[in-house]
mmCIF file of C-alpha atoms and ligand atoms in Angstrom:
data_model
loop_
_atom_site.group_PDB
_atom_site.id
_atom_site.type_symbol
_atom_site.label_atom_id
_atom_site.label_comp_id
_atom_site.label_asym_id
_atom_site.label_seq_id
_atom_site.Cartn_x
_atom_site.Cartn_y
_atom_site.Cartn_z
ATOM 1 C CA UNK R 1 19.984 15.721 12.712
ATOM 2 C CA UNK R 2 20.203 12.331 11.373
ATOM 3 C CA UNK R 3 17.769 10.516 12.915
ATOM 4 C CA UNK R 4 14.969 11.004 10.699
ATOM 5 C CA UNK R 5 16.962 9.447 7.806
ATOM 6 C CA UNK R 6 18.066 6.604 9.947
ATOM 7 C CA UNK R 7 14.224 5.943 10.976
ATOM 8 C CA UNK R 8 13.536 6.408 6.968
ATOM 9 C CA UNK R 9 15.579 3.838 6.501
ATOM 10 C CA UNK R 10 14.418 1.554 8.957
ATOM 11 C CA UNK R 11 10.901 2.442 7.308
ATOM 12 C CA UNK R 12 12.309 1.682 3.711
ATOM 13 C CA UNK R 13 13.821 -1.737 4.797
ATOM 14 C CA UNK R 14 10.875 -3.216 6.720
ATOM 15 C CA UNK R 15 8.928 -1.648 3.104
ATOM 16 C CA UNK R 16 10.795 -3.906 1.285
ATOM 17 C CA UNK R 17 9.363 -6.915 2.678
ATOM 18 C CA UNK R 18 6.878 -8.048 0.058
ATOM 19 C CA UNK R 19 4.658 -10.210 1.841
ATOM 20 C CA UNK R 20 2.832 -11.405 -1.225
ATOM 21 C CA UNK R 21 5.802 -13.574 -1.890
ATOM 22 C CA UNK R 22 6.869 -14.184 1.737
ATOM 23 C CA UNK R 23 3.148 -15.745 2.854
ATOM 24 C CA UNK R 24 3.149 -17.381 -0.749
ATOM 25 C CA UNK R 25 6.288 -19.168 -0.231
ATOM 26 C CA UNK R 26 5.758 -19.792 3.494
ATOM 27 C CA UNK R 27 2.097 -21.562 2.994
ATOM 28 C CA UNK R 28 3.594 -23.455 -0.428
ATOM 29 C CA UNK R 29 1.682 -21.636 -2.964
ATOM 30 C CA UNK R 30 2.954 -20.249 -6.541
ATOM 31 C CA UNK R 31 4.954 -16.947 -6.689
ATOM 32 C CA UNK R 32 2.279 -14.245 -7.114
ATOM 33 C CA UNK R 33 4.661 -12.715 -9.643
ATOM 34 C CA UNK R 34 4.148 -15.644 -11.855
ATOM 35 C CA UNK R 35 0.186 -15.625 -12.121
ATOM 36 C CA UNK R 36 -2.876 -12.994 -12.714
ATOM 37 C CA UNK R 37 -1.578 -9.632 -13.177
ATOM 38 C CA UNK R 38 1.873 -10.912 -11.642
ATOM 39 C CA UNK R 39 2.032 -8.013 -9.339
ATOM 40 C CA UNK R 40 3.284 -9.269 -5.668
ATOM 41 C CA UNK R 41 0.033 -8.155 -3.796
ATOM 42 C CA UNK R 42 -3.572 -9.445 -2.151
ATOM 43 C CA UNK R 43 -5.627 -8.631 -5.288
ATOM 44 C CA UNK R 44 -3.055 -10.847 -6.945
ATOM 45 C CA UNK R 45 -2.759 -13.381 -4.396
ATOM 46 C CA UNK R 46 -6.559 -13.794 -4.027
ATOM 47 C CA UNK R 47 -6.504 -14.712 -8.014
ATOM 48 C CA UNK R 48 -4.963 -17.841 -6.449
ATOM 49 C CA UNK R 49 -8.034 -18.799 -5.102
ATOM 50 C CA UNK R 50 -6.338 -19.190 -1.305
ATOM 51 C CA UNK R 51 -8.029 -16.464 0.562
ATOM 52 C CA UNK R 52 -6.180 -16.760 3.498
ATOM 53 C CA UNK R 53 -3.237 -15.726 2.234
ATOM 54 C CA UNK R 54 -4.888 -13.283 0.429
ATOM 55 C CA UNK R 55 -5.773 -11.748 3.658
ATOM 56 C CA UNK R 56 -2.307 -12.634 5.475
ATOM 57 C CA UNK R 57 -0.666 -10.305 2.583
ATOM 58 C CA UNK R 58 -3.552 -7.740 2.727
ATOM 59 C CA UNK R 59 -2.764 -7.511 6.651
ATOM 60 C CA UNK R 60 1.187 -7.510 6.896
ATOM 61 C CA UNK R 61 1.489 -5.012 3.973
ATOM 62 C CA UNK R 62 -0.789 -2.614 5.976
ATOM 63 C CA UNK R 63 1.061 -3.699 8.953
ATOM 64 C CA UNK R 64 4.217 -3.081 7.599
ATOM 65 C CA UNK R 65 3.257 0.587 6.500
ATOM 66 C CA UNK R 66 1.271 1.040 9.962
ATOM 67 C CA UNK R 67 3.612 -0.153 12.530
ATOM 68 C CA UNK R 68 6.697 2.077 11.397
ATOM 69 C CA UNK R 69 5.197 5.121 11.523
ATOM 70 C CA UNK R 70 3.129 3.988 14.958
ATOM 71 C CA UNK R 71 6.291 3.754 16.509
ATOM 72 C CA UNK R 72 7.824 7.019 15.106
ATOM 73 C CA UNK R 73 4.753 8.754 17.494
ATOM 74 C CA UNK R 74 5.244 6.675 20.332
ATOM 75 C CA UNK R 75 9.225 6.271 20.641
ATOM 76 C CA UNK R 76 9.997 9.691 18.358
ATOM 77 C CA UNK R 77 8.818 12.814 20.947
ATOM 78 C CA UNK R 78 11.405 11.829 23.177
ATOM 79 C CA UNK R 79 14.150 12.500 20.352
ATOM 80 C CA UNK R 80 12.619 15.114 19.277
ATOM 81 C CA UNK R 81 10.745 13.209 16.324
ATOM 82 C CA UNK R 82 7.297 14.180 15.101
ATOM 83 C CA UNK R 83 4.609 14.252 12.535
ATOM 84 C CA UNK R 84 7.382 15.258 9.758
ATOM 85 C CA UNK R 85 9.470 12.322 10.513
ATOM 86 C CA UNK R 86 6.207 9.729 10.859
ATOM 87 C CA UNK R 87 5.272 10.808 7.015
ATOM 88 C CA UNK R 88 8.908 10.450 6.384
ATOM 89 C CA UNK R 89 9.043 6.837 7.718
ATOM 90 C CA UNK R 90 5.656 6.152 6.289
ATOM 91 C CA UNK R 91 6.380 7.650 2.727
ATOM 92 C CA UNK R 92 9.864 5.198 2.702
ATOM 93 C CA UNK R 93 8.154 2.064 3.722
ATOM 94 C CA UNK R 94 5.622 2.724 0.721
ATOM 95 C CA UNK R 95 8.675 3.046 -1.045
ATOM 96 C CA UNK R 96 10.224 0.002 0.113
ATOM 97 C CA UNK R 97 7.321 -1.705 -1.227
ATOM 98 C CA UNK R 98 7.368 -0.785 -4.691
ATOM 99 C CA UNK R 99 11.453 -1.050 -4.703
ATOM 100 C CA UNK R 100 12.228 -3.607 -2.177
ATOM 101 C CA UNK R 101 15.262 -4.151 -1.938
ATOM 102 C CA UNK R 102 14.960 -8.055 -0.604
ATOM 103 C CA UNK R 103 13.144 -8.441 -4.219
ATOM 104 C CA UNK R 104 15.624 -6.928 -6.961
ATOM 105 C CA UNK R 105 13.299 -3.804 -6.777
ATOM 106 C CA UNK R 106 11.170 -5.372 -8.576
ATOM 107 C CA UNK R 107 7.289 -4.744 -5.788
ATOM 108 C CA UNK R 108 4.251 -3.684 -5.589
ATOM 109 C CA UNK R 109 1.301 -1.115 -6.050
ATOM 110 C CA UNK R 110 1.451 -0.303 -2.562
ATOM 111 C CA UNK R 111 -2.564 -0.559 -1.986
ATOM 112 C CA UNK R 112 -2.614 -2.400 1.345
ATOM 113 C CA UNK R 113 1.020 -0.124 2.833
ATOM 114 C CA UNK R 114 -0.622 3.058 1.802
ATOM 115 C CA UNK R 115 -3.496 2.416 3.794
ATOM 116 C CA UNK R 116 -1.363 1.487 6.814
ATOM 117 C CA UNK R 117 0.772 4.007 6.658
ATOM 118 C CA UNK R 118 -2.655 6.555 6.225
ATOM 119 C CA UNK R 119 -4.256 4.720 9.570
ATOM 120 C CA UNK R 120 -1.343 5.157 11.486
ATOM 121 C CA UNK R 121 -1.027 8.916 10.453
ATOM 122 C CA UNK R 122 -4.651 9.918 10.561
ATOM 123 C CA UNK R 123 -7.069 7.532 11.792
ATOM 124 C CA UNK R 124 -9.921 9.097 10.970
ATOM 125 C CA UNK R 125 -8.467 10.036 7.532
ATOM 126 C CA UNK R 126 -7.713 6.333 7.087
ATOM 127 C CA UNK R 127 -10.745 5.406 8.041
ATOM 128 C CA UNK R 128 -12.470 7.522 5.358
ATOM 129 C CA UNK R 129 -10.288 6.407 3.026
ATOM 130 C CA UNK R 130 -11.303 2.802 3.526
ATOM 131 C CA UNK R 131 -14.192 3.580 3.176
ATOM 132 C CA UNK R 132 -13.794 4.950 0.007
ATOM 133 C CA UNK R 133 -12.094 1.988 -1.157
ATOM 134 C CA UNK R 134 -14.857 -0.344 -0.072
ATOM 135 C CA UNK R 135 -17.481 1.669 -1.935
ATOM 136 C CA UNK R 136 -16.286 1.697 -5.092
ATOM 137 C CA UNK R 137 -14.619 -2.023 -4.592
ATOM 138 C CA UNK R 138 -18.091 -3.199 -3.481
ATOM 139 C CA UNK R 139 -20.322 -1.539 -6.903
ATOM 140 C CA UNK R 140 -17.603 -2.409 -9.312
ATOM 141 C CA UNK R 141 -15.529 -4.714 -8.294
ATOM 142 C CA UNK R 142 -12.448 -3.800 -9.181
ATOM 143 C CA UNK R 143 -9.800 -3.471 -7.014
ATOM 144 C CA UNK R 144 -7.503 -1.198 -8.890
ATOM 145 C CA UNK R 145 -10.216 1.741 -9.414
ATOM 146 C CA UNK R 146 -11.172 1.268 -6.273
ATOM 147 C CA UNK R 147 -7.746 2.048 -5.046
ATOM 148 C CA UNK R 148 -6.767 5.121 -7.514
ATOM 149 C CA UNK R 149 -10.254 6.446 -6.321
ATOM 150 C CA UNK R 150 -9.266 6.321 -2.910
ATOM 151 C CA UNK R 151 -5.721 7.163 -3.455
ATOM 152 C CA UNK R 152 -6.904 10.627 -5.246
ATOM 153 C CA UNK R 153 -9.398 11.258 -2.082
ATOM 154 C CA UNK R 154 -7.566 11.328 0.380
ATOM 155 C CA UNK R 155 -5.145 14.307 -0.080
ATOM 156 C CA UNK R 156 -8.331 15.680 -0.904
ATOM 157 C CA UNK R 157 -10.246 14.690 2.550
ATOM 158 C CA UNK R 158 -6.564 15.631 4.384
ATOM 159 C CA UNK R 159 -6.502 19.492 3.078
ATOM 160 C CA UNK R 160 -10.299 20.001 3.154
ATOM 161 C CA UNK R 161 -11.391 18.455 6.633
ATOM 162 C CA UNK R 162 -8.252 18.670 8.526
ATOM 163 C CA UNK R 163 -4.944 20.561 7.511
ATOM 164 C CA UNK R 164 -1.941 21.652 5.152
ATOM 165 C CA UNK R 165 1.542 19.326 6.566
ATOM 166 C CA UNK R 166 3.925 16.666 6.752
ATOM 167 C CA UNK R 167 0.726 14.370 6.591
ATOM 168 C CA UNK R 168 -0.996 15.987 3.528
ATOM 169 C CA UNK R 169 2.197 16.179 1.568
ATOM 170 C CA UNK R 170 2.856 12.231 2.210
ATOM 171 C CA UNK R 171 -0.413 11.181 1.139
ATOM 172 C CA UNK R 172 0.512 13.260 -2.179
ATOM 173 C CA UNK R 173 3.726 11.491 -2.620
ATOM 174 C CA UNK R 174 1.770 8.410 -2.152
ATOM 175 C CA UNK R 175 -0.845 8.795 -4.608
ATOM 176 C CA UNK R 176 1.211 10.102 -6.865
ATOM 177 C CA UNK R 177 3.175 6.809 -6.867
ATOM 178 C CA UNK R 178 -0.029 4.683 -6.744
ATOM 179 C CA UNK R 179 -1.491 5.742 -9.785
ATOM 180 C CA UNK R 180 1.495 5.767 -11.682
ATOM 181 C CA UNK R 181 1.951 2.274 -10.960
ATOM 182 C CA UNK R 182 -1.655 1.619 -11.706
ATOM 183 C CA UNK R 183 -0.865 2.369 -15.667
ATOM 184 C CA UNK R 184 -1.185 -1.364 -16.621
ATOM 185 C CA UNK R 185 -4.493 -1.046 -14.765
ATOM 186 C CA UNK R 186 -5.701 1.634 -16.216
ATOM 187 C CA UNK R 187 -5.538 0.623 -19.956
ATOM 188 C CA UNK R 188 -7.737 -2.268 -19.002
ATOM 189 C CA UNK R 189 -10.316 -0.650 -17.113
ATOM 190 C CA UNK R 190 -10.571 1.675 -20.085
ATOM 191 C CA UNK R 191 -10.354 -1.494 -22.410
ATOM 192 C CA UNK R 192 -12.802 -3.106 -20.138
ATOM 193 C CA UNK R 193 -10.654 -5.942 -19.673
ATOM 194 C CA UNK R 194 -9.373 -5.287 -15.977
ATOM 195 C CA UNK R 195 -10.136 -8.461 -13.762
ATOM 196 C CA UNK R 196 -13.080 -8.261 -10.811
ATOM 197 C CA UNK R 197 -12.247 -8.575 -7.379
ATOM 198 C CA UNK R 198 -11.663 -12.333 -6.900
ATOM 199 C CA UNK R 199 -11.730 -13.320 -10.386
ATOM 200 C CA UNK R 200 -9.251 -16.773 -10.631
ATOM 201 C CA UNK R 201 -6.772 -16.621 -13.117
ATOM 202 C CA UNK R 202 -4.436 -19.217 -14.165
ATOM 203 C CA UNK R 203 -2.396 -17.601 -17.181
ATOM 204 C CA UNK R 204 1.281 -15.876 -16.854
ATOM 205 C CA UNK R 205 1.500 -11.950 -16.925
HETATM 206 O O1 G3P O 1 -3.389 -3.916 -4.894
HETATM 207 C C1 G3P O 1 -3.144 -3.533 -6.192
HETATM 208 C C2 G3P O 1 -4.464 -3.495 -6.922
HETATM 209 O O2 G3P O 1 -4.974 -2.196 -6.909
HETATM 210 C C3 G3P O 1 -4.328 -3.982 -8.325
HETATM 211 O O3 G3P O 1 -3.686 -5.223 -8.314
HETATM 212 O O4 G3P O 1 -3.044 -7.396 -9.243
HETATM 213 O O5 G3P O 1 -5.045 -6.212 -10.133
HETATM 214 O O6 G3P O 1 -2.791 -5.335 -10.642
HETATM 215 P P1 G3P O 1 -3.631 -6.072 -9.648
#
């Protein structure tokens, strides 16, 4: 059956729109890659000052990880498409956002698609995971631990509260991914010289 690959694909390509540099370039602002950390996200994009495209990139990356797999559990039963092929689709947009292939490959972290794609799988889950996020976002303000915090959770909430599956073994992949491409990151949270959540910055990566 090759349906799942062809909705994985679909998943992948609508991934690979990087909406940092779309709703940059749309309202007139500076390529995101070009400022702050230079990674095409909202933490980024924020660091531009312009919140509202901050939050337009925050929303259409989730959207873009949410929708996708949405539509694999509302259009995919009747081809005989489940939760398998949902994580599938979800796991490839993700993808699609750290190697889109609109933007030489060259994407994101895939904070704000993970946590669409977890919403649309498990509500709840996603729900907990934002949580999560928010917590340790709101006493330390930084985005980046706050996401490889959540990122590590949520497998963990998946196997312990609900089960074993497609799901569980996406949300793996996922933070797998996430925290690799939180190594930059990483060294400066342990340097100490990671930016806080809304911190301007001016200078080139
Ligand atoms: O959304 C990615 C975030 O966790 C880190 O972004 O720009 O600080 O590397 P940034």
């Amino acid at each position: 059956n090759i349906l799942p690959l062809i909705a994985a694909l679909a998943g992948y390509l609508i991934g690979s729109l990087s909406f940092a540099v779309i709703v940059s370039r749309v309202m007139g602002l500076s390529d995101p890659r070009s400022y702050g950390s230079g990674n095409p996200g909202a933490t980024n994009v924020l660091r531009s000052g312009n919140k509202a495209a901050a939050v337009l990139t925050l929303v259409f990356d989730a959207l873009k990880g949410y929708l996708p797999v949405l539509a694999v559990f509302i259009w995919g039963p009747r081809w005989g498409l489940g939760e398998g092929t949902a994580a599938l689709v979800g796991v490839a947009a993700f993808v699609g956002h750290l190697w889109p292939v609109f933007f030489r490959f060259q994407g994101g972290k895939g904070v704000a698609t993970a946590a669409g794609v977890i919403l649309a799988l498990n509500p709840l889950l996603g729900v907990a995971t934002l949580a999560t996020w928010l917590i340790i976002a709101w006493f330390s303000r930084y985005s980046s631990l706050a996401a490889i915090v959540a990122a590590a959770f949520a497998p963990m909430y998946q196997l312990l509260i609900w089960e074993a599956g497609p799901t569980a073994l996406a949300l793996i992949i996922m933070g797998l991914l996430l925290v690799w491409r939180h190594q930059a990151n990483i060294k400066k949270l342990l340097a100490g010289t990671e930016s806080k959540l809304g911190q301007k910055a001016s200078a080139a990566a």
